Short mmCIF file of C-alpha atoms and ligand atoms in Angstrom, two decimals:
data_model
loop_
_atom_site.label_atom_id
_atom_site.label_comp_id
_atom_site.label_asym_id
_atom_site.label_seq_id
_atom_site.Cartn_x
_atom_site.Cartn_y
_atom_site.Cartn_z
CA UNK A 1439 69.18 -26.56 16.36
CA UNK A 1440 68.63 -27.61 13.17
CA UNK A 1441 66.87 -31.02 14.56
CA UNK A 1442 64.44 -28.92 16.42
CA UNK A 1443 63.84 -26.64 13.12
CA UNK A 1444 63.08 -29.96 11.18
CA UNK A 1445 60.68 -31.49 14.61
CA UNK A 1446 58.35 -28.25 14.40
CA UNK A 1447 57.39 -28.08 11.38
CA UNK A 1448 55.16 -30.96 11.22
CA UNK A 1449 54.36 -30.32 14.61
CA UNK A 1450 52.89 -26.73 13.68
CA UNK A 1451 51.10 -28.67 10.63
CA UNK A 1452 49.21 -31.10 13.02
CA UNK A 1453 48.16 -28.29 15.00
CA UNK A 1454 46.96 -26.05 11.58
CA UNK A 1455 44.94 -29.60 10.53
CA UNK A 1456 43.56 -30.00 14.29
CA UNK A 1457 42.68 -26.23 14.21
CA UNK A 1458 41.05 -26.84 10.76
CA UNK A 1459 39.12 -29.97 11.21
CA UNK A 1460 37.56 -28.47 14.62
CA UNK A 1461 36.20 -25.48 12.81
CA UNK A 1462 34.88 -27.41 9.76
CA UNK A 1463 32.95 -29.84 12.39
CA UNK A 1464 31.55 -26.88 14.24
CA UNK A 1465 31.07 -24.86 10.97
CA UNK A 1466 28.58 -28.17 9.16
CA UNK A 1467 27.34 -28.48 12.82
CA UNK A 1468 25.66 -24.69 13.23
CA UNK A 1469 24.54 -25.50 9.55
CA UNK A 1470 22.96 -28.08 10.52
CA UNK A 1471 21.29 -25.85 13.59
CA UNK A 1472 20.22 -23.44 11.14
CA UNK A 1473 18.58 -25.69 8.78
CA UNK A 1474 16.80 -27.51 12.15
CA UNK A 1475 16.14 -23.91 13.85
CA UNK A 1476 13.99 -23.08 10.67
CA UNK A 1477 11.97 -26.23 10.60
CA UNK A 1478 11.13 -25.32 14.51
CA UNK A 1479 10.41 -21.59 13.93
CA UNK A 1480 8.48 -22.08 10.68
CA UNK A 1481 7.42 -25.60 10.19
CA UNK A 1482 4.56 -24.77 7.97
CA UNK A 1483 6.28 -22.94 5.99
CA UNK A 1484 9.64 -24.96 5.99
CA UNK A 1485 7.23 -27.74 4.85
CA UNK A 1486 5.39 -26.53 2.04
CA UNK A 1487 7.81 -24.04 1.24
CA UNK A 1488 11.43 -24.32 1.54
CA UNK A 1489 11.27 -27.75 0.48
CA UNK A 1490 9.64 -27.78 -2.39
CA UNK A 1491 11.21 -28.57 -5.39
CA UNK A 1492 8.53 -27.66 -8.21
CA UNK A 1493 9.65 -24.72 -10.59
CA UNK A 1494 7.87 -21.60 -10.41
CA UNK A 1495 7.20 -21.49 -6.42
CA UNK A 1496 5.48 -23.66 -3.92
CA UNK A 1497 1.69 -24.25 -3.34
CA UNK A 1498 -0.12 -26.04 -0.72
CA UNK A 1499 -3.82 -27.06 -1.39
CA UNK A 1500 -6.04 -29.27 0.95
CA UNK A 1501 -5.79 -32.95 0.90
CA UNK A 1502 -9.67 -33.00 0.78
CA UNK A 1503 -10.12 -30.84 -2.19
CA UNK A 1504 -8.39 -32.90 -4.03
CA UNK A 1505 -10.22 -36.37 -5.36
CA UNK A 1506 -8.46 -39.30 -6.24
CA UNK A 1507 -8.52 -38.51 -10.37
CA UNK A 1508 -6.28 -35.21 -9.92
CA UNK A 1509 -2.84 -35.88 -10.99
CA UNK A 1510 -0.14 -34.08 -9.00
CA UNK A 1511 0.20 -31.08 -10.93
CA UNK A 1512 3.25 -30.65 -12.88
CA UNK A 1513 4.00 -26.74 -12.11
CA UNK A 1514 2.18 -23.69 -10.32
CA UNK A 1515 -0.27 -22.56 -12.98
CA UNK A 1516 -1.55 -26.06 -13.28
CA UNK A 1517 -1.77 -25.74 -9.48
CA UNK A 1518 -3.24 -22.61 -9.28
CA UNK A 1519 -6.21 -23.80 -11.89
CA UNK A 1520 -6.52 -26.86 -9.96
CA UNK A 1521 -7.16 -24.76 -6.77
CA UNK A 1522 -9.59 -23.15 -8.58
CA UNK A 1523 -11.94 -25.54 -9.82
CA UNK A 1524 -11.58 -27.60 -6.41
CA UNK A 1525 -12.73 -24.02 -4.67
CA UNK A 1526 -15.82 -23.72 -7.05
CA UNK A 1527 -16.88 -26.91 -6.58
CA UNK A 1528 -17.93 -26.37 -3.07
CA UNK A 1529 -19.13 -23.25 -1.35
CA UNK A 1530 -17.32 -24.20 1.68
CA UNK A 1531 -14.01 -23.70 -0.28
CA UNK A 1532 -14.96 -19.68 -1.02
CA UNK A 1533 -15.55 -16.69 1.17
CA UNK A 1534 -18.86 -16.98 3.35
CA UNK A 1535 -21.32 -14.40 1.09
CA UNK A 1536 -18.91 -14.41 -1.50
CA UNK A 1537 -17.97 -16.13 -5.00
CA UNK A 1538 -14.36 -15.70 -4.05
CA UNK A 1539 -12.48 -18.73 -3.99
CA UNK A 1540 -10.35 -19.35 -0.23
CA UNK A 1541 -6.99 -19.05 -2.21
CA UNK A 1542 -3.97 -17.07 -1.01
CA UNK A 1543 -1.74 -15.57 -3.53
CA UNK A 1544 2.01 -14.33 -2.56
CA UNK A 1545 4.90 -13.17 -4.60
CA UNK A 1546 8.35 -13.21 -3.60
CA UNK A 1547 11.82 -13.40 -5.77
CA UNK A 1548 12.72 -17.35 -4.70
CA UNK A 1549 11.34 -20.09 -2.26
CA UNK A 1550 14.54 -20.51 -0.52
CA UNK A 1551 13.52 -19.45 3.00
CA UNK A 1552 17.30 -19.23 4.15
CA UNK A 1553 17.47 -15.98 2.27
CA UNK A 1554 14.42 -14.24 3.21
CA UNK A 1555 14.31 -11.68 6.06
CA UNK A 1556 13.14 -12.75 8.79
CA UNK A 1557 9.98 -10.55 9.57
CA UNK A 1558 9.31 -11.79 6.17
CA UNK A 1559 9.08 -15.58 7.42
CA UNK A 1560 7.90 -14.28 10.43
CA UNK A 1561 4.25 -12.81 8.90
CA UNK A 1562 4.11 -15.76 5.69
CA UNK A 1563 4.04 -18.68 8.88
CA UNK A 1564 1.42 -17.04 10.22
CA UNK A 1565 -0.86 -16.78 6.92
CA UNK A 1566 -0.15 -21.06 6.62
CA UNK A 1567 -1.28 -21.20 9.81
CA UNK A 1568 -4.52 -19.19 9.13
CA UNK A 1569 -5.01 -20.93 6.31
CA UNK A 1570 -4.14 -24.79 7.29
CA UNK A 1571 -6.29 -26.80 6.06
CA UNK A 1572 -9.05 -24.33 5.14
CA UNK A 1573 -7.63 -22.37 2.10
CA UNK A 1574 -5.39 -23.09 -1.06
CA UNK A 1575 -2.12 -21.21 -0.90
CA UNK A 1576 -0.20 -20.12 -3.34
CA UNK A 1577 3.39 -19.11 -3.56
CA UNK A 1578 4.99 -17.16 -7.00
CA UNK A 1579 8.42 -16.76 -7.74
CA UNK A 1580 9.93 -14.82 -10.49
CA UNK A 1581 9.67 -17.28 -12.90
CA UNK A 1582 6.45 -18.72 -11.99
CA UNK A 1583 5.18 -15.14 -12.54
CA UNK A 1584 6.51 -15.32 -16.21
CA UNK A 1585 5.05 -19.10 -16.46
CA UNK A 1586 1.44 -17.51 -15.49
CA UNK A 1587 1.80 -13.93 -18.13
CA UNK A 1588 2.82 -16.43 -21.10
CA UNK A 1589 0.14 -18.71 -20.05
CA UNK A 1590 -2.84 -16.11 -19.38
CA UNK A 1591 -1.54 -13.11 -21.21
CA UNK A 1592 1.06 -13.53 -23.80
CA UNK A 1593 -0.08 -10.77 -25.94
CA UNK A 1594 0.50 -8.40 -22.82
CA UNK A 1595 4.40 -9.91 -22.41
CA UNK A 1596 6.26 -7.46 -23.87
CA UNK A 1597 4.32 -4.51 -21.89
CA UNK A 1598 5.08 -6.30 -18.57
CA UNK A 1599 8.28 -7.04 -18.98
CA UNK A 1600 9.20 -3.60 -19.82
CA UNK A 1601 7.69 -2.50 -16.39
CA UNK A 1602 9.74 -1.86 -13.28
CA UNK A 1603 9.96 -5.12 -10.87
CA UNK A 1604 7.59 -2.65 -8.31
CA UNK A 1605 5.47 -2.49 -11.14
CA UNK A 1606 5.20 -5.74 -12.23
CA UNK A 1607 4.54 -6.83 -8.79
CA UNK A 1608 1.71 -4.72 -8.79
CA UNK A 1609 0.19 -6.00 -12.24
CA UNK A 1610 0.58 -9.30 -11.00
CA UNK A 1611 -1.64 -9.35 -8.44
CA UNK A 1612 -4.55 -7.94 -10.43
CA UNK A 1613 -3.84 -10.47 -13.04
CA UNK A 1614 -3.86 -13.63 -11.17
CA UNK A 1615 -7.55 -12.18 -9.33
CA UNK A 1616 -8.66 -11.54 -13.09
CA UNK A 1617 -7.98 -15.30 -14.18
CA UNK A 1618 -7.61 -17.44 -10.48
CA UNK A 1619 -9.19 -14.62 -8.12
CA UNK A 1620 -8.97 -15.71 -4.13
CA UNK A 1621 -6.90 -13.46 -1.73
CA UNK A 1622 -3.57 -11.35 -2.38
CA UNK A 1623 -1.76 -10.27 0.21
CA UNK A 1624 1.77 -8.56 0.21
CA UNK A 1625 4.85 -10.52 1.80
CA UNK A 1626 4.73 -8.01 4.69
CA UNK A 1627 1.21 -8.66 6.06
CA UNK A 1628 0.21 -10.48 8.34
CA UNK A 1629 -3.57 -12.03 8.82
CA UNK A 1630 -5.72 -11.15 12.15
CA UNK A 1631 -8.57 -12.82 11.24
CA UNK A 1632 -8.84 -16.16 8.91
CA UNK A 1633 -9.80 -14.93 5.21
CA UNK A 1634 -12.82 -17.51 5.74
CA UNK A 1635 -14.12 -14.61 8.41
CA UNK A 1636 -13.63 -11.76 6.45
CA UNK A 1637 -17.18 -11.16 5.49
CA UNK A 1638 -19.85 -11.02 8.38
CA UNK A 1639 -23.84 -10.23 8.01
CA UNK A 1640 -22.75 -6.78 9.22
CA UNK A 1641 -20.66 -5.98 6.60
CA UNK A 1642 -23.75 -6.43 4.12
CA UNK A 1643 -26.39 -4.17 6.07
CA UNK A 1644 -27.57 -1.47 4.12
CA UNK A 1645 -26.14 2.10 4.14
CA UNK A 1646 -26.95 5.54 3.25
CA UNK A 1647 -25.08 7.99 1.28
CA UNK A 1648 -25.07 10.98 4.06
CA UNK A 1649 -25.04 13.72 1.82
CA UNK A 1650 -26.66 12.82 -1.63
CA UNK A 1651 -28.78 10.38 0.97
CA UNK A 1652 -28.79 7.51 -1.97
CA UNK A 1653 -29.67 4.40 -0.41
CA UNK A 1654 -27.42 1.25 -1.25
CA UNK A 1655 -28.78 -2.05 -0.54
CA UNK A 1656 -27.23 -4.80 -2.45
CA UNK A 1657 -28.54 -8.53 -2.33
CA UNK A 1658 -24.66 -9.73 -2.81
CA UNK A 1659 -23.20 -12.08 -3.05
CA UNK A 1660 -19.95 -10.32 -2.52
CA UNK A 1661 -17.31 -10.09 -5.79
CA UNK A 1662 -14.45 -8.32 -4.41
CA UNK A 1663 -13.50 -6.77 -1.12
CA UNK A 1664 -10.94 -3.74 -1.01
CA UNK A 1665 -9.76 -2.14 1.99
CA UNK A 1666 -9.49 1.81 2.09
CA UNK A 1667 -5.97 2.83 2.49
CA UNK A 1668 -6.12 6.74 2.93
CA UNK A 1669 -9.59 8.52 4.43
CA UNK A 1670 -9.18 12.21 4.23
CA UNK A 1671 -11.18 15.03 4.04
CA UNK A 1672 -11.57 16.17 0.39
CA UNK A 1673 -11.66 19.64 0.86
CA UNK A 1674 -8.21 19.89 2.42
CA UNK A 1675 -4.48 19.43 1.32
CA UNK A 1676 -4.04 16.50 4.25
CA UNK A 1677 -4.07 13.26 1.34
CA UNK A 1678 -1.60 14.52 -0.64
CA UNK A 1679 1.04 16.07 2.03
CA UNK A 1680 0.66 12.62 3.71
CA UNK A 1681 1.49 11.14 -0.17
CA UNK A 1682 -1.44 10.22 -1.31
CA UNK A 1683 -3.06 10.45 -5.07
CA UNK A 1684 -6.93 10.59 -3.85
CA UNK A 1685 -8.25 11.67 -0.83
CA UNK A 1686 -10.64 8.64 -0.34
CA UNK A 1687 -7.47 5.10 -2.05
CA UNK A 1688 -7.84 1.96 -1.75
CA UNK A 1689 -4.85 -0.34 -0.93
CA UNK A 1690 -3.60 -3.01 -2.92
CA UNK A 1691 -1.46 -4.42 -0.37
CA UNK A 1692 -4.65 -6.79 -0.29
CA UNK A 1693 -7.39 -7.65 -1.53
CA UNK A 1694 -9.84 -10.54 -2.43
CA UNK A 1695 -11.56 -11.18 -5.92
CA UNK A 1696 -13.60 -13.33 -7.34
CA UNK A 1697 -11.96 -14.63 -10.68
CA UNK A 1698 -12.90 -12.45 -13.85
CA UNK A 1699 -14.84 -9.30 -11.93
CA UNK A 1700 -14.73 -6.44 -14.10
CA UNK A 1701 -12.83 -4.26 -12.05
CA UNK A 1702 -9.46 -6.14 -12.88
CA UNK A 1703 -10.22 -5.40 -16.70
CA UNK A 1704 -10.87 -1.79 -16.20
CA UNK A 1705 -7.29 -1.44 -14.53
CA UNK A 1706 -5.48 -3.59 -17.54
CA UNK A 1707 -6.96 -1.58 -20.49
CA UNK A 1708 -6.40 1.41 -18.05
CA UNK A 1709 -2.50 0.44 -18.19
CA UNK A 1710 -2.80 -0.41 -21.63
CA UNK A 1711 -3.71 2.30 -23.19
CA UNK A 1712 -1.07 4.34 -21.54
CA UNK A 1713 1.55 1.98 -22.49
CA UNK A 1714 0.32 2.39 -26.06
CA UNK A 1715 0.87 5.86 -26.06
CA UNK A 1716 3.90 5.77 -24.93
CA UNK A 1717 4.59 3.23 -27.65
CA UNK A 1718 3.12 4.78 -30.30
CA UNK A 1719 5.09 8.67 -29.69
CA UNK A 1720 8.49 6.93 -28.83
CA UNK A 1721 9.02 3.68 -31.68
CA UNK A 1722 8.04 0.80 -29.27
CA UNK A 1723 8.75 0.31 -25.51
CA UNK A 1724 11.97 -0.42 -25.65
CA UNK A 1725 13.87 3.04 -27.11
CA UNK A 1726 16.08 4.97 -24.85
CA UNK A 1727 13.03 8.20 -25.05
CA UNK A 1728 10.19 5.34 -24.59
CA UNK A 1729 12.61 4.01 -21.26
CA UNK A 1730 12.92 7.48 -20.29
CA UNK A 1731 9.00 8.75 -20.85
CA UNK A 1732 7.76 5.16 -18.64
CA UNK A 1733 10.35 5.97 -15.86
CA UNK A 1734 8.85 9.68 -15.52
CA UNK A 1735 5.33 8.21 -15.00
CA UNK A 1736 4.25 8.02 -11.15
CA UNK A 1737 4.30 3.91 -10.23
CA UNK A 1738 1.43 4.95 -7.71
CA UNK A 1739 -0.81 6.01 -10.18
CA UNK A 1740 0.36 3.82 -13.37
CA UNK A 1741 -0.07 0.56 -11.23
CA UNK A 1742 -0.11 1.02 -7.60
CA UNK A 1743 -2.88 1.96 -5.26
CA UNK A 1744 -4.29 5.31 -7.39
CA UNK A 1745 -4.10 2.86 -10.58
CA UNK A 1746 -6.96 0.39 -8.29
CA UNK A 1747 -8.50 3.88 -6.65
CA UNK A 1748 -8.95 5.40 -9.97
CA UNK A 1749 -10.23 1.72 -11.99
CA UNK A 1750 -12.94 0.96 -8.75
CA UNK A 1751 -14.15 4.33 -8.89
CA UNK A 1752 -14.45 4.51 -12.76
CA UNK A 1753 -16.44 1.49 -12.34
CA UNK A 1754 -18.47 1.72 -9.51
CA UNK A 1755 -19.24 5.40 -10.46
CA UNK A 1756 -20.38 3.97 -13.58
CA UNK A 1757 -22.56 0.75 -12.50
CA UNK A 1758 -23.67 2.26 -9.10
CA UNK A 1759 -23.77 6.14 -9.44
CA UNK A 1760 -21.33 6.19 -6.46
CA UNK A 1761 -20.39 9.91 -4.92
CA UNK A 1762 -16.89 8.15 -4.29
CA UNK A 1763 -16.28 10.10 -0.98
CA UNK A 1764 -19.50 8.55 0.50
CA UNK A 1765 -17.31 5.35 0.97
CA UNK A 1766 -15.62 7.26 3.68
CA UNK A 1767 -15.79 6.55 7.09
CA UNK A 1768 -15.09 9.34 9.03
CA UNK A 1769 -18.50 10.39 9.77
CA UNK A 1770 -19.78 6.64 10.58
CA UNK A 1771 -16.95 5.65 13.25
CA UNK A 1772 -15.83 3.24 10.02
CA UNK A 1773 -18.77 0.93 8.57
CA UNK A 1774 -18.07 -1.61 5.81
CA UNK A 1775 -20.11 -0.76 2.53
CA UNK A 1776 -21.67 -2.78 0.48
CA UNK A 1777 -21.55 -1.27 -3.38
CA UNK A 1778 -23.18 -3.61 -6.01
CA UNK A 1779 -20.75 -7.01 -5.44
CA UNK A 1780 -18.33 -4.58 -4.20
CA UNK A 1781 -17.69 -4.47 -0.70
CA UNK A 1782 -15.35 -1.44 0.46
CA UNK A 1783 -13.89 -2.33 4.19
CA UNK A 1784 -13.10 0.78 6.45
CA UNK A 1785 -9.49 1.62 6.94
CA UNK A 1786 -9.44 -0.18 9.81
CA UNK A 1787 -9.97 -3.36 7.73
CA UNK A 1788 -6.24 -3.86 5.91
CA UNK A 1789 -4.54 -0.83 7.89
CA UNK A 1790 -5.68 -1.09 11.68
CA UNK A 1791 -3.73 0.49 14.48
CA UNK A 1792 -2.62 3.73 12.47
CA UNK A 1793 -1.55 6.10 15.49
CA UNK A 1794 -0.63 9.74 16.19
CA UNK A 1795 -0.75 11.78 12.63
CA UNK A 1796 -2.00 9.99 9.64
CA UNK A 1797 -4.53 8.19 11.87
CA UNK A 1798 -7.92 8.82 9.69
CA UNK A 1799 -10.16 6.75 11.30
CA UNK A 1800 -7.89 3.63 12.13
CA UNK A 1801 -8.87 1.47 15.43
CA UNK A 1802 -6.56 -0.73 17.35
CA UNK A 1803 -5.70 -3.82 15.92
CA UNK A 1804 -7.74 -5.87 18.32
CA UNK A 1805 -10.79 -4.37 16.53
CA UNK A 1806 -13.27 -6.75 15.06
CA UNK A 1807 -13.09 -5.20 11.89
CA UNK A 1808 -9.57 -5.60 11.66
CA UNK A 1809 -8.61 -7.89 8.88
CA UNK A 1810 -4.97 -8.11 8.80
CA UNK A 1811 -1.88 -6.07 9.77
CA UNK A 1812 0.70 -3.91 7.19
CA UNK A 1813 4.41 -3.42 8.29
CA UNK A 1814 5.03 -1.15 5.78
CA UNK A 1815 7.98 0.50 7.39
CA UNK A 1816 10.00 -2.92 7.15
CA UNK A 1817 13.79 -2.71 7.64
CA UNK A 1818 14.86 -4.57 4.20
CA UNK A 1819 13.25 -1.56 2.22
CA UNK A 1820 16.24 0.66 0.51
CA UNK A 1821 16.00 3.47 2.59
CA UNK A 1822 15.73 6.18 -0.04
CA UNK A 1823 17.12 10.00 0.19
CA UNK A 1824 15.29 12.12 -2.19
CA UNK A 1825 11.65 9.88 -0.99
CA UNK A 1826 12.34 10.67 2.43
CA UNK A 1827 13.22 14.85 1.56
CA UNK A 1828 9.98 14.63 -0.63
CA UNK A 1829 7.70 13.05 2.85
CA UNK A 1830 9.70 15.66 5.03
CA UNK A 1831 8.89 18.47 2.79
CA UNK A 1832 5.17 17.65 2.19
CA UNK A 1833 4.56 17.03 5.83
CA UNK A 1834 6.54 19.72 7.61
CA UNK A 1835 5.82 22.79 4.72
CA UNK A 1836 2.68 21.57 2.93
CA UNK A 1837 4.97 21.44 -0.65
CA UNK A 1838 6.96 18.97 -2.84
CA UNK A 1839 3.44 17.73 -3.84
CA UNK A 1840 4.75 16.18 -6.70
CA UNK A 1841 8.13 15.15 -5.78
CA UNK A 1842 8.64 11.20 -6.06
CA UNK A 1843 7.04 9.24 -3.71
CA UNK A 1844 8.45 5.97 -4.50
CA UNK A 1845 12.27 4.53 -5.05
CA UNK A 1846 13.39 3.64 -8.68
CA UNK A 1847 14.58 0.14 -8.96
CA UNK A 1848 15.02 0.11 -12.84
C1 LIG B 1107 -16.99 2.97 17.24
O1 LIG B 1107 -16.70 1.59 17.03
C2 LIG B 1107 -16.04 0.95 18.11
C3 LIG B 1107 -15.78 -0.48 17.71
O2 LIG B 1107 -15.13 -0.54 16.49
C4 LIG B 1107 -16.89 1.03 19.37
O3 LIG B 1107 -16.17 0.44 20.43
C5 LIG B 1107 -17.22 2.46 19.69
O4 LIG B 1107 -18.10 2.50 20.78
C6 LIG B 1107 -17.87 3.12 18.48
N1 LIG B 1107 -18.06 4.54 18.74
C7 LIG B 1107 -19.24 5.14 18.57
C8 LIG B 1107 -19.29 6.59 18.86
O5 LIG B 1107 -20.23 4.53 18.19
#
């Protein structure tokens, strides 16, 4: 007995090494697959992407923009800048009818692809693939985001940084159009047509205003192209019980600028000013009242999609003596209009194949003027009780009109 108690014991520790050793050689081995099943699914972006080693993102610019005297650039904004002056050198490297350079802007927290969700890598392939070899694209993580705000606006720093992360994503994006300009576009799109196709000779044609009958007939050549996000009648209660700020917003999921249009200013002394109040009443941005007084504002309207509504009409109201609501497109089956350099797309142009309620005006996203695709119901949003009671009240009883419409991540 006590021979056979002695025996098992190594016995049972061969078979606990055996046991071991076969999982650790399947466990590297599906590692392995994982790392090889990402390179098949998303080689583009597995290339310039996950493998890149540069601080501050990844960025992929054509070989034949660049001439032999460029030096590799040593991080993103250097990239980005290159990208820019290699776009203005040529008109084939901008928009047809347009100033704006063919550079894609994204923003996401890391480049590790690994860690992203998958509809994520899913809709990001597909711009590289759009793009290859045609545009400059341009990838900004967190700290690339800070390298560009200390490089461009360092006396804004402090006023960013005491935004929400949703809010400083949203600032972002106008800032790099104001000093790079080219294309943003949100993680969760996904492009239908090539950004190099996004203006045709119909989108230029003249229009008329149908009730103050105001011709507009602008030369171009194009400056900026927004996409209207909500189209609702303005004389009922439909834009804001759907959660919207203006009956006639633009989106800022994307949009395409040329670098420096004054639009983009408008929007940051907009935002500035309202940061300085809340500066000036509470001791600086960063007291417990000042926290409290930036956290009740509305992110929609401080930076979001009213923040761009409400700076494009200022401006264009201004410059052009737009009737804003004329840019709507309910009564033209959704034409693209031309405002000075300005060119407002229908909604069908960044929000195509809207169905059932909330529709206003989309077409299927086969339509020609369909410019890319929004998944804005995506699964890795926080799913968010009192926004969902505030949607549920406004559409089923026509109140909670100014309950939050937006999660806060602070
Ligand atoms: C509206 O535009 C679509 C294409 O976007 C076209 O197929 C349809 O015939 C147009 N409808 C009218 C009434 O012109």
């Amino acid at each position: 007995m006590i021979w056979r108690g002695l025996c098992r014991r190594p016995l049972l520790l061969a078979i606990a090494m055996v046991v071991c050793f076969t999982w650790l050689f399947y466990r590297s081995d599906t590692l392995g697959d994982e790392v090889s099943l990402l390179e098949r699914h998303h080689p583009l972006l597995f290339r310039y992407v996950h493998t890149n080693s540069a601080l501050g993102g990844a960025w992929y610019i054509p070989r034949d923009w660049l001439s032999d005297t460029d030096h590799h650039p040593g991080g993103i904004v250097d990239a980005a800048q290159l990208a820019l002056r290699a776009a203005r050198s040529s008109v084939e490297r901008q928009i047809p009818h347009s100033s704006i350079p063919l550079i894609v802007h994204q923003t996401w927290k890391n480049t590790r692809i690994d860690t992203w969700p998958r509809p994520i890598r899913h809709s990001t392939e597909r711009w590289l693939r759009m793009i290859d070899g045609k545009a400059a694209y341009i990838l900004w993580d967190d700290d690339g985001v800070a390298q560009f705000i200390q490089r461009f606006e360092s006396e804004l720093e402090e006023q960013f940084f005491a935004l929400s992360p949703v809010e400083r994503a949203d600032v972002f994006r106008v800032l790099v159009s104001k000093w790079i300009g080219g294309v943003y576009a949100d993680m969760d799109t996904e492009p239908l047509r090539s950004p190099a196709d996004w203006i045709s000779h119909s989108d230029l044609l003249p229009w008329q205003d149908p009730e103050a009958g105001k011709m507009y007939n602008s030369p171009g050549p194009v400056n900026a192209i927004l996409g209207v996000e909500a189209d609702c009648p303005s004389n009922s209660d439909d834009y804001w019980r759907m959660g919207y700020l203006h009956p006639l917003q633009l989106t800022q999921w994307a949009f395409a600028w040329a670098p420096g249009h004054p639009i983009l200013q408008t929007f940051v002394d907009r935002l500035t000013a309202q940061l300085r109040t809340i500066m000036d009443q509470n001791g600086g941005l960063q007291t417990m009242s000042a926290r409290q007084a930036l956290r009740s504002l509305d992110p929609i309207a401080l930076t979001g999609p009213g923040a761009i509504t409400q700076a494009t009409q200022s401006w264009l109201e201004t410059t052009a003596d737009l009737r804003w609501t004329a840019l709507s497109g309910l009564h033209d089956n959704g034409t693209s209009k031309l405002v000075d350099d300005v060119l407002i797309l229908p909604i069908t142009g960044f929000s195509p194949g809207r169905r059932g309620y909330g529709n206003m005006g989309s077409k299927p996203i086969s339509d020609p003027s369909a410019r890319l695709l929004h998944r804005a119901q995506g699964s890795w949003r926080a799913f968010d009780l009192r926004v969902e009671y505030g949607k549920f009240c406004r559409t089923m009883f026509g109140r909670c009109r100014h309950w939050s419409k937006v999660p806060h991540h602070r």
